[in-house]
Coordinates of C-alpha atoms and ligand atoms in Angstrom, one line a residue:
X1 CA -4.6 28.3 15.2
X2 CA -4.0 24.8 13.9
X3 CA -6.0 23.7 10.9
X4 CA -8.2 20.8 12.0
X5 CA -8.1 17.6 10.0
X6 CA -11.2 15.6 9.0
X7 CA -10.5 12.7 11.3
X8 CA -11.5 13.0 15.0
X9 CA -8.9 10.8 16.6
X10 CA -5.2 11.9 16.3
X11 CA -4.2 8.3 15.9
X12 CA -6.9 7.6 13.3
X13 CA -4.3 6.2 10.8
X14 CA -3.8 3.2 13.1
X15 CA -7.4 2.0 12.6
X16 CA -7.6 3.0 8.9
X17 CA -8.2 0.7 6.0
X18 CA -6.5 2.3 3.1
X19 CA -7.5 1.9 -0.5
X20 CA -4.9 2.9 -3.1
X21 CA -6.2 4.1 -6.5
X22 CA -5.3 6.1 -9.5
X23 CA -7.8 8.7 -10.6
X24 CA -6.9 7.9 -14.2
X25 CA -7.8 4.3 -13.8
X26 CA -11.1 4.5 -11.8
X27 CA -13.9 6.2 -13.7
X28 CA -14.0 8.4 -16.8
X29 CA -16.9 10.9 -16.6
X30 CA -16.5 12.7 -20.0
X31 CA -15.8 10.0 -22.4
X32 CA -12.2 10.9 -23.2
X33 CA -10.9 7.5 -22.1
X34 CA -9.1 8.9 -19.0
X35 CA -10.5 8.6 -15.5
X36 CA -11.1 11.9 -13.7
X37 CA -12.3 13.5 -10.4
X38 CA -15.9 13.8 -11.4
X39 CA -15.8 10.1 -12.3
X40 CA -14.1 9.2 -9.0
X41 CA -16.8 11.2 -7.1
X42 CA -19.5 9.1 -8.8
X43 CA -17.8 5.9 -7.4
X44 CA -17.4 7.1 -3.8
X45 CA -20.5 5.2 -2.7
X46 CA -18.9 2.0 -3.9
X47 CA -15.8 2.7 -1.8
X48 CA -17.9 3.6 1.2
X49 CA -19.9 0.5 0.8
X50 CA -16.7 -1.6 0.6
X51 CA -15.8 -0.2 4.0
X52 CA -12.4 1.4 3.3
X53 CA -11.8 4.4 5.4
X54 CA -9.0 6.2 3.6
X55 CA -8.2 6.8 0.0
X56 CA -4.6 7.1 -1.2
X57 CA -4.5 8.8 -4.6
X58 CA -1.6 8.2 -6.9
X59 CA -0.1 11.4 -8.4
X60 CA -2.7 13.5 -10.2
X61 CA -0.6 16.7 -10.8
X62 CA 0.3 18.2 -14.1
X63 CA 2.9 15.9 -15.6
X64 CA 4.2 14.5 -18.9
X65 CA 3.2 11.1 -17.5
X66 CA 6.4 9.3 -18.3
X67 CA 6.4 7.8 -14.9
X68 CA 2.6 7.7 -14.4
X69 CA 2.6 11.1 -12.8
X70 CA 5.6 10.6 -10.4
X71 CA 7.3 13.0 -12.9
X72 CA 5.7 16.2 -11.6
X73 CA 5.7 19.4 -13.6
X74 CA 3.6 21.5 -11.1
X75 CA 3.1 20.6 -7.4
X76 CA 0.1 22.8 -6.8
X77 CA -2.4 22.0 -9.5
X78 CA -4.4 19.1 -11.0
X79 CA -3.6 17.5 -14.3
X80 CA -6.2 18.9 -16.7
X81 CA -6.9 15.3 -18.0
X82 CA -8.3 14.5 -14.5
X83 CA -10.2 17.7 -13.9
X84 CA -9.7 21.0 -12.1
X85 CA -8.6 22.1 -8.7
X86 CA -12.2 22.7 -8.0
X87 CA -13.0 19.2 -9.0
X88 CA -10.4 18.0 -6.5
X89 CA -11.9 20.1 -3.7
X90 CA -15.3 18.8 -4.5
X91 CA -13.9 15.2 -4.4
X92 CA -12.3 15.9 -1.0
X93 CA -15.5 17.3 0.5
X94 CA -17.5 14.3 -0.8
X95 CA -14.9 11.8 0.6
X96 CA -15.0 13.6 4.0
X97 CA -18.7 13.7 4.0
X98 CA -18.6 9.9 3.8
X99 CA -16.1 9.7 6.7
X100 CA -13.3 8.8 4.4
X101 CA -9.9 10.4 4.8
X102 CA -7.7 11.2 1.8
X103 CA -3.9 11.0 1.4
X104 CA -2.0 12.1 -1.6
X105 CA 1.6 11.9 -2.9
X106 CA 4.4 14.2 -1.9
X107 CA 7.1 13.4 -4.4
X108 CA 10.0 15.6 -3.3
X109 CA 13.1 13.7 -4.3
X110 CA 12.7 14.7 -7.9
X111 CA 10.6 16.5 -10.4
X112 CA 9.9 16.1 -14.1
X113 CA 12.5 17.5 -16.4
X114 CA 9.5 19.5 -17.7
X115 CA 9.1 21.3 -14.4
X116 CA 9.8 25.1 -14.9
X117 CA 12.4 24.8 -12.1
X118 CA 14.4 22.4 -14.2
X119 CA 14.0 24.3 -17.4
X120 CA 15.2 27.5 -15.6
X121 CA 18.1 25.6 -14.0
X122 CA 19.4 24.3 -17.3
X123 CA 19.6 27.8 -18.7
X124 CA 20.9 29.5 -15.6
X125 CA 24.6 30.0 -14.9
X126 CA 26.3 27.6 -12.6
X127 CA 26.0 28.6 -8.9
X128 CA 22.9 30.7 -9.5
X129 CA 19.8 30.1 -7.3
X130 CA 17.9 28.7 -10.3
X131 CA 20.6 26.3 -11.2
X132 CA 21.1 25.2 -7.6
X133 CA 17.6 23.7 -7.4
X134 CA 19.1 20.5 -8.8
X135 CA 22.2 18.4 -8.4
X136 CA 24.9 19.1 -11.1
X137 CA 28.4 17.9 -11.7
X138 CA 31.0 18.3 -14.4
X139 CA 31.7 14.6 -14.2
X140 CA 29.6 11.4 -14.0
X141 CA 32.1 9.7 -11.7
X142 CA 30.8 11.0 -8.4
X143 CA 28.8 8.8 -6.1
X144 CA 29.8 5.8 -8.1
X145 CA 28.7 3.2 -5.5
X146 CA 25.1 4.2 -5.6
X147 CA 22.9 1.5 -7.1
X148 CA 20.6 2.1 -10.1
X149 CA 17.0 1.5 -9.2
X150 CA 15.4 1.4 -12.7
X151 CA 18.1 -0.9 -13.9
X152 CA 16.1 -2.1 -16.9
X153 CA 16.0 1.5 -18.3
X154 CA 18.9 3.4 -16.9
X155 CA 22.6 2.8 -17.1
X156 CA 23.8 5.7 -14.8
X157 CA 22.4 8.0 -12.2
X158 CA 23.9 10.9 -14.1
X159 CA 22.7 12.3 -17.4
X160 CA 24.4 14.9 -19.5
X161 CA 22.5 18.0 -20.3
X162 CA 23.7 19.8 -23.4
X163 CA 22.1 23.1 -22.5
X164 CA 23.6 23.2 -19.0
X165 CA 26.9 21.7 -20.2
X166 CA 26.8 19.5 -17.0
X167 CA 25.6 16.2 -15.7
X168 CA 22.5 16.1 -13.5
X169 CA 21.8 13.5 -10.8
X170 CA 18.7 11.3 -10.8
X171 CA 17.9 8.2 -8.7
X172 CA 15.1 7.2 -11.0
X173 CA 14.4 7.9 -14.7
X174 CA 16.7 10.3 -16.5
X175 CA 13.7 12.5 -17.1
X176 CA 13.4 12.9 -13.3
X177 CA 16.2 15.1 -12.0
X178 CA 16.7 15.0 -8.2
X179 CA 16.1 18.2 -6.3
X180 CA 19.1 19.6 -4.4
X181 CA 18.2 19.6 -0.7
X182 CA 21.5 21.3 0.1
X183 CA 19.8 24.4 -1.2
X184 CA 17.4 25.6 1.6
X185 CA 15.1 27.0 -1.1
X186 CA 14.2 23.5 -2.1
X187 CA 12.8 22.6 1.3
X188 CA 11.0 25.9 1.4
X189 CA 9.3 25.0 -1.9
X190 CA 8.5 21.5 -0.6
X191 CA 6.9 22.9 2.5
X192 CA 4.9 25.4 0.4
X193 CA 3.5 22.6 -1.8
X194 CA 2.7 20.5 1.3
X195 CA 0.9 23.3 3.0
X196 CA -1.1 24.0 -0.1
X197 CA -2.7 20.6 0.0
X198 CA -3.0 20.4 3.8
X199 CA -4.7 23.8 3.8
X200 CA -7.3 22.3 1.4
X201 CA -7.9 19.6 4.0
X202 CA -5.9 16.6 2.7
X203 CA -5.4 14.2 5.6
X204 CA -2.0 12.8 4.8
X205 CA 0.9 12.5 2.5
X206 CA 2.8 9.5 1.2
X207 CA 6.4 10.7 1.0
X208 CA 7.8 9.1 -2.2
X209 CA 11.3 7.8 -2.4
X210 CA 12.2 9.4 0.9
X211 CA 15.7 7.9 1.6
X212 CA 17.4 9.7 -1.3
X213 CA 17.0 13.4 -0.5
X214 CA 20.8 14.1 0.1
X215 CA 24.0 12.9 -1.6
X216 CA 27.4 12.7 0.0
X217 CA 30.7 11.3 -1.3
X218 CA 31.7 7.9 -0.1
X219 CA 28.1 6.8 0.8
X220 CA 25.3 5.1 -0.9
X221 CA 23.5 8.4 -0.7
X222 CA 20.7 6.8 1.3
X223 CA 19.2 7.6 4.7
X224 CA 21.9 10.2 5.5
X225 CA 21.6 12.2 8.7
X226 CA 20.8 15.3 6.6
X227 CA 17.8 13.5 5.1
X228 CA 16.5 12.7 8.6
X229 CA 17.0 16.3 9.6
X230 CA 14.9 17.4 6.6
X231 CA 12.1 15.0 7.4
X232 CA 12.0 16.2 11.0
X233 CA 11.5 19.8 9.6
X234 CA 8.7 18.6 7.4
X235 CA 7.1 16.8 10.4
X236 CA 7.5 19.9 12.6
X237 CA 5.8 22.0 10.0
X238 CA 2.8 19.6 10.0
X239 CA 2.6 19.5 13.8
X240 CA 2.9 23.2 14.0
X241 CA 0.1 24.0 11.6
X242 CA -2.3 21.1 11.5
X243 CA -4.1 18.4 13.5
X244 CA -4.8 14.8 12.7
X245 CA -2.7 14.5 9.6
X246 CA 0.0 11.9 8.9
X247 CA 2.9 11.1 6.7
X248 CA 3.7 7.7 5.3
X249 CA 7.3 6.9 4.3
X250 CA 8.2 5.0 1.2
X251 CA 11.5 3.6 2.2
X252 CA 12.2 0.3 0.5
X253 CA 14.6 -1.0 3.1
X254 CA 15.1 -3.6 5.9
X255 CA 13.0 -3.0 9.0
X256 CA 16.0 -1.9 11.1
X257 CA 16.9 0.6 8.4
X258 CA 13.4 1.9 8.2
X259 CA 13.1 2.3 11.9
X260 CA 15.0 5.7 11.9
X261 CA 12.3 7.1 9.6
X262 CA 10.0 7.1 12.6
X263 CA 12.5 9.0 14.7
X264 CA 11.4 9.4 18.3
X265 CA 7.9 9.7 16.9
X266 CA 8.9 13.0 15.3
X267 CA 9.5 11.9 11.7
X268 CA 7.0 9.8 9.8
X269 CA 3.9 8.4 11.4
X270 CA 3.8 5.4 9.2
X271 CA 6.2 3.5 6.8
X272 CA 5.6 0.6 4.5
X273 CA 6.8 -2.7 5.7
X274 CA 8.5 -3.7 2.4
X275 CA 10.4 -6.9 3.4
X276 CA 7.3 -8.5 4.9
X277 CA 5.4 -8.6 1.7
X278 CA 7.5 -10.9 -0.5
X279 CA 7.9 -13.2 2.5
X280 CA 4.2 -13.7 2.8
X281 CA 4.2 -14.9 -0.8
X282 CA 7.3 -17.0 -0.1
X283 CA 5.7 -18.6 3.0
X284 CA 2.6 -19.5 1.0
X285 CA 4.6 -21.1 -1.8
X286 CA 7.0 -23.0 0.5
X287 CA 4.1 -23.9 2.8
X288 CA 6.2 -22.8 5.7
X289 CA 5.7 -20.0 8.2
X290 CA 9.4 -19.4 8.7
X291 CA 9.9 -16.5 6.2
X292 CA 7.1 -14.6 8.0
X293 CA 8.1 -15.2 11.6
X294 CA 11.7 -14.6 10.7
X295 CA 11.1 -11.1 9.3
X296 CA 8.7 -10.1 12.1
X297 CA 11.4 -11.2 14.6
X298 CA 13.7 -8.7 12.8
X299 CA 11.2 -5.9 13.0
X300 CA 11.9 -3.4 15.7
X301 CA 9.3 -1.9 18.0
X302 CA 7.9 1.5 17.1
X303 CA 7.2 4.6 19.0
X304 CA 3.6 4.7 20.3
X305 CA 2.3 7.1 17.8
X306 CA 3.7 5.1 14.8
X307 CA 2.5 2.3 12.6
X308 CA 3.5 0.0 9.8
X309 CA 1.7 0.2 6.5
X310 CA 1.0 -3.3 5.2
X311 CA 0.2 -4.3 1.6
X312 CA 0.1 -7.3 -0.7
X313 CA 0.3 -5.5 -3.9
X314 CA 0.6 -1.9 -5.2
X315 CA 1.0 0.1 -8.4
X316 CA 4.7 -0.9 -8.7
X317 CA 6.4 -4.2 -9.3
X318 CA 6.3 -6.7 -6.4
X319 CA 9.8 -5.6 -5.3
X320 CA 12.4 -8.1 -4.5
X321 CA 15.1 -5.7 -3.3
X322 CA 14.6 -6.6 0.4
X323 CA 15.3 -10.4 0.1
X324 CA 18.5 -12.4 -0.1
X325 CA 19.8 -13.5 -3.5
X326 CA 18.5 -17.1 -2.9
X327 CA 15.1 -15.8 -1.9
X328 CA 15.0 -13.7 -5.0
X329 CA 15.8 -16.6 -7.3
X330 CA 13.1 -18.6 -5.6
X331 CA 10.5 -15.8 -6.0
X332 CA 11.3 -15.3 -9.7
X333 CA 11.0 -19.0 -10.2
X334 CA 7.8 -19.5 -8.2
X335 CA 5.9 -16.3 -9.3
X336 CA 7.1 -15.2 -12.7
X337 CA 7.3 -18.2 -15.1
X338 CA 7.3 -15.8 -18.1
X339 CA 10.3 -13.4 -18.1
X340 CA 7.9 -10.7 -19.3
X341 CA 6.4 -10.8 -15.8
X342 CA 9.7 -9.4 -14.4
X343 CA 10.8 -5.8 -14.3
X344 CA 13.7 -4.1 -12.6
X345 CA 14.2 -6.1 -9.3
X346 CA 10.7 -7.4 -9.1
X347 CA 7.5 -9.0 -10.5
X348 CA 4.9 -6.9 -12.3
X349 CA 1.7 -8.9 -11.6
X350 CA -1.5 -8.4 -9.6
X351 CA -2.6 -10.4 -6.6
X352 CA -5.0 -12.8 -8.3
X353 CA -2.7 -13.9 -11.1
X354 CA 0.2 -14.2 -8.6
X355 CA -1.7 -16.9 -6.8
X356 CA -3.1 -18.6 -9.9
X357 CA -6.5 -17.1 -9.3
X358 CA -7.0 -19.4 -6.4
X359 CA -9.7 -18.0 -4.2
X360 CA -8.6 -19.7 -1.0
X361 CA -5.1 -18.3 -1.4
X362 CA -6.4 -14.8 -2.1
X363 CA -8.5 -15.0 1.0
X364 CA -5.6 -16.4 3.1
X365 CA -3.3 -13.6 2.0
X366 CA -5.9 -11.0 2.8
X367 CA -6.6 -12.6 6.2
X368 CA -2.9 -12.0 7.0
X369 CA -3.0 -8.4 5.6
X370 CA -6.0 -7.6 7.8
X371 CA -4.8 -9.2 11.0
X372 CA -1.1 -8.4 11.1
X373 CA 0.1 -5.4 13.2
X374 CA -0.2 -2.4 11.0
X375 CA -2.6 -0.6 8.7
X376 CA -3.7 -2.6 5.7
X377 CA -3.5 -1.0 2.2
X378 CA -5.6 -2.5 -0.5
X379 CA -4.8 -1.9 -4.2
X380 CA -7.8 -1.0 -6.4
X381 CA -9.2 -3.9 -8.3
X382 CA -7.8 -6.6 -6.0
X383 CA -11.0 -6.7 -4.1
X384 CA -12.6 -8.2 -7.2
X385 CA -9.6 -10.3 -8.2
X386 CA -8.6 -8.2 -11.3
X387 CA -5.9 -9.6 -13.6
X388 CA -3.0 -7.8 -15.3
X389 CA -1.7 -7.3 -18.8
X390 CA 2.0 -8.1 -18.9
X391 CA 2.2 -6.9 -22.5
X392 CA 1.9 -3.3 -21.5
X393 CA 5.3 -1.6 -20.8
X394 CA 6.9 -0.6 -17.5
X395 CA 4.6 -1.4 -14.6
X396 CA 1.5 -0.5 -16.5
X397 CA 0.2 -4.0 -16.6
X398 CA -1.2 -3.5 -13.1
X399 CA -2.6 -0.1 -13.8
X400 CA -5.5 -0.9 -16.3
X401 CA -9.0 0.5 -15.9
X402 CA -11.2 -0.6 -13.0
X403 CA -13.7 -3.2 -14.1
X404 CA -17.2 -2.1 -13.2
X405 CA -19.5 -4.1 -15.4
X406 CA -19.7 -6.2 -18.6
X407 CA -20.6 -3.2 -20.8
X408 CA -18.3 -1.4 -23.2
X409 CA -14.8 -0.7 -21.6
X410 CA -15.9 -2.4 -18.5
X411 CA -18.2 0.5 -17.6
X412 CA -15.1 2.6 -17.1
X413 CA -15.5 4.9 -20.0
X414 CA -17.8 5.5 -23.0
X415 CA -14.9 6.4 -25.2
X416 CA -14.2 4.3 -28.3
X417 CA -12.0 1.4 -26.9
X418 CA -8.9 2.5 -28.9
X419 CA -9.0 5.9 -27.1
X420 CA -8.6 4.5 -23.5
X421 CA -5.4 5.4 -21.7
X422 CA -4.7 1.7 -21.5
X423 CA -6.9 -1.2 -22.7
X424 CA -9.1 -3.0 -20.3
X425 CA -8.2 -6.6 -19.4
X426 CA -10.0 -8.8 -21.9
X427 CA -8.7 -12.4 -21.4
X428 CA -11.1 -15.2 -20.7
X429 CA -10.2 -15.6 -17.1
X430 CA -9.7 -12.0 -15.8
X431 CA -11.5 -10.1 -18.6
X432 CA -14.2 -7.6 -17.6
X433 CA -17.0 -9.7 -18.9
X434 CA -16.1 -12.2 -16.1
X435 CA -14.5 -10.1 -13.4
X436 CA -16.4 -6.9 -12.6
X437 CA -18.1 -5.1 -9.7
X438 CA -21.6 -5.5 -10.9
X439 CA -21.4 -9.2 -11.3
X440 CA -19.8 -9.6 -7.9
X441 CA -22.3 -7.4 -6.1
X442 CA -25.1 -9.6 -7.3
X443 CA -23.2 -12.8 -6.2
X444 CA -23.3 -13.3 -2.4
X445 CA -20.3 -15.6 -2.6
X446 CA -18.1 -13.3 -4.6
X447 CA -14.7 -12.1 -3.6
X448 CA -16.1 -8.6 -3.3
X449 CA -18.6 -9.7 -0.7
X450 CA -16.0 -11.6 1.1
X451 CA -13.6 -8.7 1.2
X452 CA -16.4 -6.3 2.4
X453 CA -17.3 -8.7 5.2
X454 CA -13.7 -9.0 6.3
X455 CA -13.2 -5.3 6.3
X456 CA -16.3 -4.8 8.4
X457 CA -15.2 -7.4 10.8
X458 CA -11.8 -6.0 11.2
X459 CA -13.3 -2.6 11.9
X460 CA -15.1 -4.0 14.9
X461 CA -11.8 -4.7 16.7
X462 CA -9.2 -2.1 17.5
X463 CA -6.8 -4.9 18.4
X464 CA -5.8 -5.4 14.8
X465 CA -4.6 -1.9 14.3
X466 CA -3.3 -1.2 17.8
X467 CA -2.6 -4.5 19.6
X468 CA 0.6 -6.5 20.3
X469 CA 1.6 -9.6 18.3
X470 CA 2.9 -12.8 19.7
X471 CA 3.7 -15.9 17.6
X472 CA 2.9 -19.3 18.9
X473 CA 5.2 -22.1 17.9
X474 CA 3.2 -25.3 17.2
X475 CA 5.2 -28.1 15.8
X476 CA 3.5 -28.1 12.4
X477 CA 5.3 -25.3 10.6
X478 CA 2.7 -25.2 7.8
X479 CA 0.5 -23.4 10.3
X480 CA 1.1 -19.8 11.3
X481 CA -0.5 -19.0 14.7
X482 CA -0.4 -15.7 16.5
X483 CA -2.1 -13.9 19.3
X484 CA -3.1 -10.2 19.0
X485 CA -3.8 -8.4 22.3
X486 CA -5.0 -5.0 23.0
X487 CA -5.7 -3.4 26.3
X488 CA -8.0 -0.6 25.3
X489 CA -7.5 1.3 28.5
X490 CA -10.0 2.4 31.2
X491 CA -12.9 3.2 28.8
X492 CA -12.9 0.1 26.7
X493 CA -12.5 -3.6 27.2
X494 CA -9.4 -5.5 26.3
X495 CA -9.3 -7.7 23.2
X496 CA -7.5 -10.9 22.6
X497 CA -7.6 -12.6 19.2
X498 CA -6.0 -15.9 18.2
X499 CA -5.3 -16.0 14.4
X500 CA -4.4 -19.2 12.5
X501 CA -3.4 -19.6 8.9
X502 CA -2.9 -22.9 7.1
X503 CA -0.2 -22.1 4.5
X504 CA -0.6 -25.6 2.9
X505 CA -2.7 -26.8 0.1
X506 CA -3.6 -29.8 2.2
X507 CA -5.6 -30.0 5.5
X508 CA -3.3 -29.7 8.5
X509 CA -3.7 -30.5 12.2
X510 CA -2.3 -28.2 14.8
X511 CA -1.7 -28.4 18.6
X512 CA -1.4 -25.1 20.4
X513 CA -0.2 -24.5 23.9
X514 CA -2.8 -22.1 25.3
X515 CA -2.4 -23.0 28.9
X516 CA -2.1 -19.4 29.9
X517 CA -5.6 -18.9 28.6
X518 CA -7.1 -21.9 30.3
X519 CA -10.8 -21.5 31.1
X520 CA -11.4 -19.0 28.3
X521 CA -13.5 -19.7 25.2
X522 CA -12.4 -19.0 21.6
X523 CA -15.2 -17.7 19.5
X524 CA -14.8 -17.8 15.7
X525 CA -15.3 -14.2 14.7
X526 CA -17.1 -14.2 11.4
X527 CA -19.8 -16.6 12.5
X528 CA -19.7 -15.9 16.3
X529 CA -19.3 -19.6 16.8
X530 CA -18.0 -20.8 20.2
X531 CA -15.2 -23.4 20.1
X532 CA -14.4 -25.8 22.9
X533 CA -13.1 -24.2 26.1
X534 CA -9.3 -23.9 26.5
X535 CA -7.7 -26.1 29.1
X536 CA -4.2 -26.6 30.3
X537 CA -3.9 -29.4 27.8
X538 CA -2.7 -28.8 24.2
X539 CA -5.5 -27.2 22.1
X540 CA -6.1 -29.3 19.0
X541 CA -7.6 -28.0 15.8
X542 CA -7.7 -29.1 12.2
X543 CA -7.5 -26.6 9.3
X544 CA -8.7 -27.2 5.8
X545 CA -6.4 -26.3 2.9
X546 CA -5.4 -22.6 2.9
X547 CA -7.9 -21.8 5.6
X548 CA -7.6 -19.2 8.3
X549 CA -9.4 -18.7 11.6
X550 CA -9.8 -15.6 13.7
X551 CA -10.9 -16.6 17.2
X552 CA -11.7 -14.0 19.8
X553 CA -10.7 -15.3 23.2
X554 CA -13.5 -14.5 25.6
X555 CA -14.1 -15.2 29.3
X556 CA -16.5 -18.1 29.6
X557 CA -19.3 -15.8 30.7
X558 CA -19.0 -13.6 27.6
X559 CA -19.1 -16.3 25.1
X560 CA -22.3 -17.2 23.2
X561 CA -24.1 -20.4 24.0
X562 CA -22.8 -23.3 21.9
X563 CA -25.1 -24.9 19.3
X564 CA -26.4 -28.2 20.7
X565 CA -28.2 -31.1 19.3
X566 CA -30.7 -31.4 22.2
X567 CA -33.9 -30.2 20.8
X568 CA -34.5 -27.9 17.9
X569 CA -35.0 -24.8 20.0
X570 CA -31.4 -24.7 20.8
X571 CA -30.2 -24.8 17.2
X572 CA -29.3 -21.3 16.1
X573 CA -29.4 -20.4 12.4
X574 CA -25.8 -19.8 11.3
X575 CA -25.6 -16.2 10.4
X576 CA -22.8 -13.8 9.5
X577 CA -22.0 -11.5 12.4
X578 CA -21.6 -8.6 10.0
X579 CA -24.8 -7.3 8.7
X580 CA -24.6 -6.8 5.0
X581 CA -24.6 -3.1 4.0
X582 CA -27.3 -2.2 1.5
X583 CA -26.3 -2.9 -2.0
X584 CA -26.1 0.1 -4.2
Ligands
GLC601 C1 8.2 5.5 -6.2 C2 6.9 5.1 -6.9 C3 7.1 4.7 -8.3 C4 7.9 5.7 -9.0 C5 9.2 6.1 -8.2 C6 9.8 7.3 -8.8 O1 8.9 4.3 -6.0 O2 6.1 4.2 -6.1 O3 5.9 4.3 -9.0 O4 8.2 5.3 -10.3 O5 8.9 6.4 -6.9 O6 9.1 8.5 -8.6
CA602 CA1 -12.1 11.8 -18.5

C-alpha cells in the first residue's frame, strides 16, 4: 500500500505557491534567541492568510551550523535548538490542517565532518565499509579541472585528514566531506533518511547540490550518467512507496543542462530555473526585455508531469554562475556597488535593497515571478520588503530574524538582543520599527497586502502554473509582452491571459498584434475592468513606469459591462476582485 500524501492532486506542485523559510529565523517561542518549531506553528495563521500553499523548510537537522545546517550531523532528527521530532510532527499536522504542503531538504552530496559516519571513516582502515562512505585519495591532484564553488573560502576540493592519513573530497566547505556514491551503502542510507521523512508525511524534498554525486577522472564531476542513475533510483523509491510527493532539483546550470534532471518524467518533478533569475534583474536594469526572452528561448520543453521552480531571491547569494563574463561584470556593477555585497560568484542582498527599495520595481519583479511558467518560490521577509545586513559573514546577511512588529527584537524573540542568533535589521530604512508585519497588516496599501492580493489572484487561474507561454514582439523592447494559454480539458474552461510588463522607469507606449484574438475582450484581472475589444488592427496601450498588466482574454459575451459615463446607475464602484481575507 502506498502512503498517501497530504495533497489531493498528483500534480499539486504545479499550482503551488512555495514560501521558503528557516525555522531558526521565523519565531522564537522560548526566549533563547533562536526560532523553533513551536514558534513556527504560532505563525502558521500568518502564512495561511498570505495565501502560500507550500512551505519549504531550510535544513533543521542536528548540525554544527557552519553552513547554516547544510552541514548535517544526523539525517533523521531535529536540531534541539529548534525543538524535538514531536514538535516537527505537530508542525506538519498543523500545516496540513491549513491545507499547506511541506517540503524539506535532502542534502545527500555531503555531510558535516561531525557526522558519525565521517568520524568512523577517518578512523577506519582504507577499503573498510566505514571508510568507503566518503571519497578518499592519497593525492590532491585528482579531478583537477573541477571548479571550486565556495571560492572565497576554499582553495581546493581536497582536504588532508591527519587521522585518516589521506585527502577527502568536498565540493563545498572543507568541513562538508562528499559522500561516496560508488558505495551502494550510501544510496541505501539516503533512501532510509528520505523514507523516514516521507513516512512522517512530508510532501516533498529539495535535493541539494544534486549534480555532484559522482566523481570520474577527466570530467568536471558534474551531471555524470551515474548521477542520473542514482536520481532515478531515488525517484523510483518515491513512486513505489508514496503518492503525491515531489522532488525539486537544485542544479545551478544552463537550462539545457538541467533538462536531463527531469529525465523522461522519471527523475525530478521540478528544478530551479537558475539562469532566468539574474536575467530578470538584468532586463530591469537595462530596460530591455531581451535577456528574458533570450533565456526562455533557450529553455527546453519539459515532460508533462514536470515544472520549473521560479524565484527572485533565496537564502544564498544571487548567483551569477549562469551568465556570461560580460553579463556578470554588468550585474556586479549594477547591483553591488559595495564590494561587501559580493560573495563567491554572486551578490548577497535581498530583493528590496537590490531594487533600491523601489515599490514599483518590487511589484514588477513579483508580477513576473507570479506569471511566468513555473511554480513561484517566495523568500521569507520579501513579502514585507525586508532589508539585509551585509556586515554579517557568509550569506547570513539575508538570513536575519523575521520582522513581526516594532517591539523588542521585532517580535521575533523575547531574548536579550545580544543573545539572538543574528541581530535584527535596525537601519532607518529597513529596520524593524519601519518594516514589519504588524504595520503592514494595518496599512491597506502595504507591500504585504499587495502580495497577498496577487497570490490570491494567481490562485484563481490554473493557466499560470500549467499553461503555455508565447512572447509577443512589439517594437518597443522596453515592454515585455506574453500570452499564457491553458486548455483545462473537458471539465474546465480554457484560460488565456495577456501579460505586459514595462521594464522602463518612464511611461511607454506599446502596439500589439493581437489579430488572432480579434473580437475578444481583454479584462484587467485585479479590478475586473474591461478594456477595448480587440480588432484586427494593432492594439495600442500605454504603460506607466514599471507597471504591469494582466489581462484575461474573454469572449465578448463573458466580459463584464464596461463602465460608462451615461447616467450614474451605470457607474460601478471600483473594487478589488479578490476579497480581503480576514485580518488576524
Ligand atoms: C546549496 C545550498 C547552500 C549550501 C550548499 C552546500 O547550494 O543552497 O546554502 O551552502 O548547498 O550544502
Ligand atoms: Ca527558541
